[in-house]
């Protein structure tokens, strides 16, 4: 094997058969650019995989004995490109401390966040999963990915948007700023109306926030109930008004 070193620990790099590596079921990234994978595969075919994949060993009892395979923790894009390139083996670093789903999700999430590989919806879904499945608070998640609690909380709020708007955000037809601004509208009908204006062009996220503020003011005025006067005060108001020669 080859040996790779960093400032904190030594890692052994092994070359293993690519067909023995299984995808990470807890991978937060779902959308992969096929053209980008093809471009990377050309580089992989020419220069090899320059950064090892991170895997954990999986041992399974079979009638023929102990079967060893590897589950991917980080590096799915490199794995896919290597498969397209037809490489028989890839370099891996084997770590044995990722037996729990939470650990696998956290490491894959952190790697993707650091590389800015996740679209806003994938990032939000990963945060939401850490919160719901593993009971982590937004503050604990924020500490793990080196972001503020507000950033994590605002990301998760994006999941409250209607599915078709989330899909547009996932496909990068809608910006994160626009999506966040749309959350200012509590009414889904109004969200869709403004969303269509955004797609038509010329509406900034600040414009959307201003529209939402105006809508809330108008809604507040419309919902304000007129104050019903108590009859016993009507005569008193009239008398005081005449005495003071001023409105009461």
PDB file of C-alpha atoms in Angstrom, residues 110-213:
ATOM      1  CA  UNK A 110     -19.466  17.893   5.932  1.00  0.00           C
ATOM      2  CA  UNK A 111     -17.428  16.904   2.865  1.00  0.00           C
ATOM      3  CA  UNK A 112     -20.159  18.100   0.496  1.00  0.00           C
ATOM      4  CA  UNK A 113     -20.712  21.345   2.399  1.00  0.00           C
ATOM      5  CA  UNK A 114     -16.971  22.079   2.398  1.00  0.00           C
ATOM      6  CA  UNK A 115     -16.822  21.465  -1.348  1.00  0.00           C
ATOM      7  CA  UNK A 116     -20.074  23.420  -1.907  1.00  0.00           C
ATOM      8  CA  UNK A 117     -21.365  20.390  -3.832  1.00  0.00           C
ATOM      9  CA  UNK A 118     -24.887  20.367  -2.386  1.00  0.00           C
ATOM     10  CA  UNK A 119     -27.749  22.375  -3.809  1.00  0.00           C
ATOM     11  CA  UNK A 120     -29.844  24.265  -1.184  1.00  0.00           C
ATOM     12  CA  UNK A 121     -32.549  21.572  -1.003  1.00  0.00           C
ATOM     13  CA  UNK A 122     -30.077  18.708  -0.512  1.00  0.00           C
ATOM     14  CA  UNK A 123     -28.339  20.694   2.218  1.00  0.00           C
ATOM     15  CA  UNK A 124     -31.663  21.448   3.923  1.00  0.00           C
ATOM     16  CA  UNK A 125     -32.756  17.792   3.715  1.00  0.00           C
ATOM     17  CA  UNK A 126     -29.487  16.640   5.282  1.00  0.00           C
ATOM     18  CA  UNK A 127     -29.818  19.115   8.175  1.00  0.00           C
ATOM     19  CA  UNK A 128     -33.452  18.120   8.642  1.00  0.00           C
ATOM     20  CA  UNK A 129     -32.540  14.446   8.703  1.00  0.00           C
ATOM     21  CA  UNK A 130     -29.840  14.992  11.324  1.00  0.00           C
ATOM     22  CA  UNK A 131     -32.405  16.830  13.432  1.00  0.00           C
ATOM     23  CA  UNK A 132     -35.315  14.397  13.040  1.00  0.00           C
ATOM     24  CA  UNK A 133     -33.562  11.016  12.841  1.00  0.00           C
ATOM     25  CA  UNK A 134     -30.725  11.638  15.266  1.00  0.00           C
ATOM     26  CA  UNK A 135     -32.135  14.337  17.538  1.00  0.00           C
ATOM     27  CA  UNK A 136     -29.486  16.971  16.863  1.00  0.00           C
ATOM     28  CA  UNK A 137     -30.346  20.601  17.524  1.00  0.00           C
ATOM     29  CA  UNK A 138     -29.726  23.254  14.872  1.00  0.00           C
ATOM     30  CA  UNK A 139     -26.879  24.557  17.051  1.00  0.00           C
ATOM     31  CA  UNK A 140     -25.233  21.109  17.182  1.00  0.00           C
ATOM     32  CA  UNK A 141     -25.584  20.718  13.399  1.00  0.00           C
ATOM     33  CA  UNK A 142     -24.181  24.210  12.867  1.00  0.00           C
ATOM     34  CA  UNK A 143     -21.125  23.365  14.964  1.00  0.00           C
ATOM     35  CA  UNK A 144     -20.473  20.229  12.902  1.00  0.00           C
ATOM     36  CA  UNK A 145     -20.559  22.053   9.550  1.00  0.00           C
ATOM     37  CA  UNK A 146     -18.915  25.266  10.830  1.00  0.00           C
ATOM     38  CA  UNK A 147     -21.921  27.466  10.128  1.00  0.00           C
ATOM     39  CA  UNK A 148     -24.148  29.613  12.328  1.00  0.00           C
ATOM     40  CA  UNK A 149     -27.350  28.277  13.880  1.00  0.00           C
ATOM     41  CA  UNK A 150     -29.318  30.865  11.877  1.00  0.00           C
ATOM     42  CA  UNK A 151     -27.876  29.573   8.590  1.00  0.00           C
ATOM     43  CA  UNK A 152     -28.934  26.012   9.432  1.00  0.00           C
ATOM     44  CA  UNK A 153     -32.402  27.090  10.627  1.00  0.00           C
ATOM     45  CA  UNK A 154     -32.996  29.201   7.497  1.00  0.00           C
ATOM     46  CA  UNK A 155     -31.845  26.313   5.293  1.00  0.00           C
ATOM     47  CA  UNK A 156     -34.324  23.895   6.907  1.00  0.00           C
ATOM     48  CA  UNK A 157     -37.161  26.441   6.458  1.00  0.00           C
ATOM     49  CA  UNK A 158     -36.738  26.077   2.685  1.00  0.00           C
ATOM     50  CA  UNK A 159     -38.390  22.660   2.996  1.00  0.00           C
ATOM     51  CA  UNK A 160     -41.660  24.473   3.817  1.00  0.00           C
ATOM     52  CA  UNK A 161     -41.911  25.691   0.216  1.00  0.00           C
ATOM     53  CA  UNK A 162     -44.265  23.828  -2.182  1.00  0.00           C
ATOM     54  CA  UNK A 163     -42.634  20.850  -3.917  1.00  0.00           C
ATOM     55  CA  UNK A 164     -42.515  22.387  -7.403  1.00  0.00           C
ATOM     56  CA  UNK A 165     -40.779  25.492  -6.039  1.00  0.00           C
ATOM     57  CA  UNK A 166     -38.337  23.259  -4.107  1.00  0.00           C
ATOM     58  CA  UNK A 167     -37.666  21.355  -7.334  1.00  0.00           C
ATOM     59  CA  UNK A 168     -36.846  24.633  -9.091  1.00  0.00           C
ATOM     60  CA  UNK A 169     -34.455  25.498  -6.266  1.00  0.00           C
ATOM     61  CA  UNK A 170     -32.906  22.018  -6.510  1.00  0.00           C
ATOM     62  CA  UNK A 171     -32.407  22.507 -10.251  1.00  0.00           C
ATOM     63  CA  UNK A 172     -30.937  25.995  -9.617  1.00  0.00           C
ATOM     64  CA  UNK A 173     -33.704  27.692 -11.608  1.00  0.00           C
ATOM     65  CA  UNK A 174     -34.412  29.640  -8.431  1.00  0.00           C
ATOM     66  CA  UNK A 175     -31.760  31.221  -6.213  1.00  0.00           C
ATOM     67  CA  UNK A 176     -31.442  30.576  -2.490  1.00  0.00           C
ATOM     68  CA  UNK A 177     -32.069  34.296  -1.805  1.00  0.00           C
ATOM     69  CA  UNK A 178     -35.298  34.290  -3.844  1.00  0.00           C
ATOM     70  CA  UNK A 179     -36.477  31.096  -2.151  1.00  0.00           C
ATOM     71  CA  UNK A 180     -35.792  32.530   1.309  1.00  0.00           C
ATOM     72  CA  UNK A 181     -37.695  35.698   0.356  1.00  0.00           C
ATOM     73  CA  UNK A 182     -40.698  33.628  -0.814  1.00  0.00           C
ATOM     74  CA  UNK A 183     -40.973  32.223   2.710  1.00  0.00           C
ATOM     75  CA  UNK A 184     -42.002  35.726   3.803  1.00  0.00           C
ATOM     76  CA  UNK A 185     -45.431  34.938   2.298  1.00  0.00           C
ATOM     77  CA  UNK A 186     -47.547  32.669   4.480  1.00  0.00           C
ATOM     78  CA  UNK A 187     -50.068  32.210   1.661  1.00  0.00           C
ATOM     79  CA  UNK A 188     -49.093  29.535  -0.887  1.00  0.00           C
ATOM     80  CA  UNK A 189     -51.159  31.162  -3.640  1.00  0.00           C
ATOM     81  CA  UNK A 190     -49.222  34.397  -3.211  1.00  0.00           C
ATOM     82  CA  UNK A 191     -45.942  32.443  -3.129  1.00  0.00           C
ATOM     83  CA  UNK A 192     -46.737  30.910  -6.514  1.00  0.00           C
ATOM     84  CA  UNK A 193     -47.808  34.261  -7.949  1.00  0.00           C
ATOM     85  CA  UNK A 194     -44.526  35.905  -6.950  1.00  0.00           C
ATOM     86  CA  UNK A 195     -42.555  32.788  -7.946  1.00  0.00           C
ATOM     87  CA  UNK A 196     -43.914  33.128 -11.507  1.00  0.00           C
ATOM     88  CA  UNK A 197     -42.870  36.780 -11.511  1.00  0.00           C
ATOM     89  CA  UNK A 198     -39.358  35.734 -10.464  1.00  0.00           C
ATOM     90  CA  UNK A 199     -39.152  33.212 -13.310  1.00  0.00           C
ATOM     91  CA  UNK A 200     -40.287  35.924 -15.722  1.00  0.00           C
ATOM     92  CA  UNK A 201     -37.290  37.989 -14.602  1.00  0.00           C
ATOM     93  CA  UNK A 202     -36.651  41.413 -13.162  1.00  0.00           C
ATOM     94  CA  UNK A 203     -37.704  40.695  -9.563  1.00  0.00           C
ATOM     95  CA  UNK A 204     -34.911  40.746  -6.987  1.00  0.00           C
ATOM     96  CA  UNK A 205     -35.051  39.019  -3.610  1.00  0.00           C
ATOM     97  CA  UNK A 206     -35.318  42.475  -1.994  1.00  0.00           C
ATOM     98  CA  UNK A 207     -38.335  43.210  -4.208  1.00  0.00           C
ATOM     99  CA  UNK A 208     -39.959  39.986  -3.000  1.00  0.00           C
ATOM    100  CA  UNK A 209     -39.352  40.910   0.655  1.00  0.00           C
ATOM    101  CA  UNK A 210     -40.891  44.352   0.076  1.00  0.00           C
ATOM    102  CA  UNK A 211     -43.924  42.766  -1.594  1.00  0.00           C
ATOM    103  CA  UNK A 212     -44.336  40.433   1.373  1.00  0.00           C
ATOM    104  CA  UNK A 213     -44.127  43.323   3.850  1.00  0.00           C
TER     105      UNK A 213
END
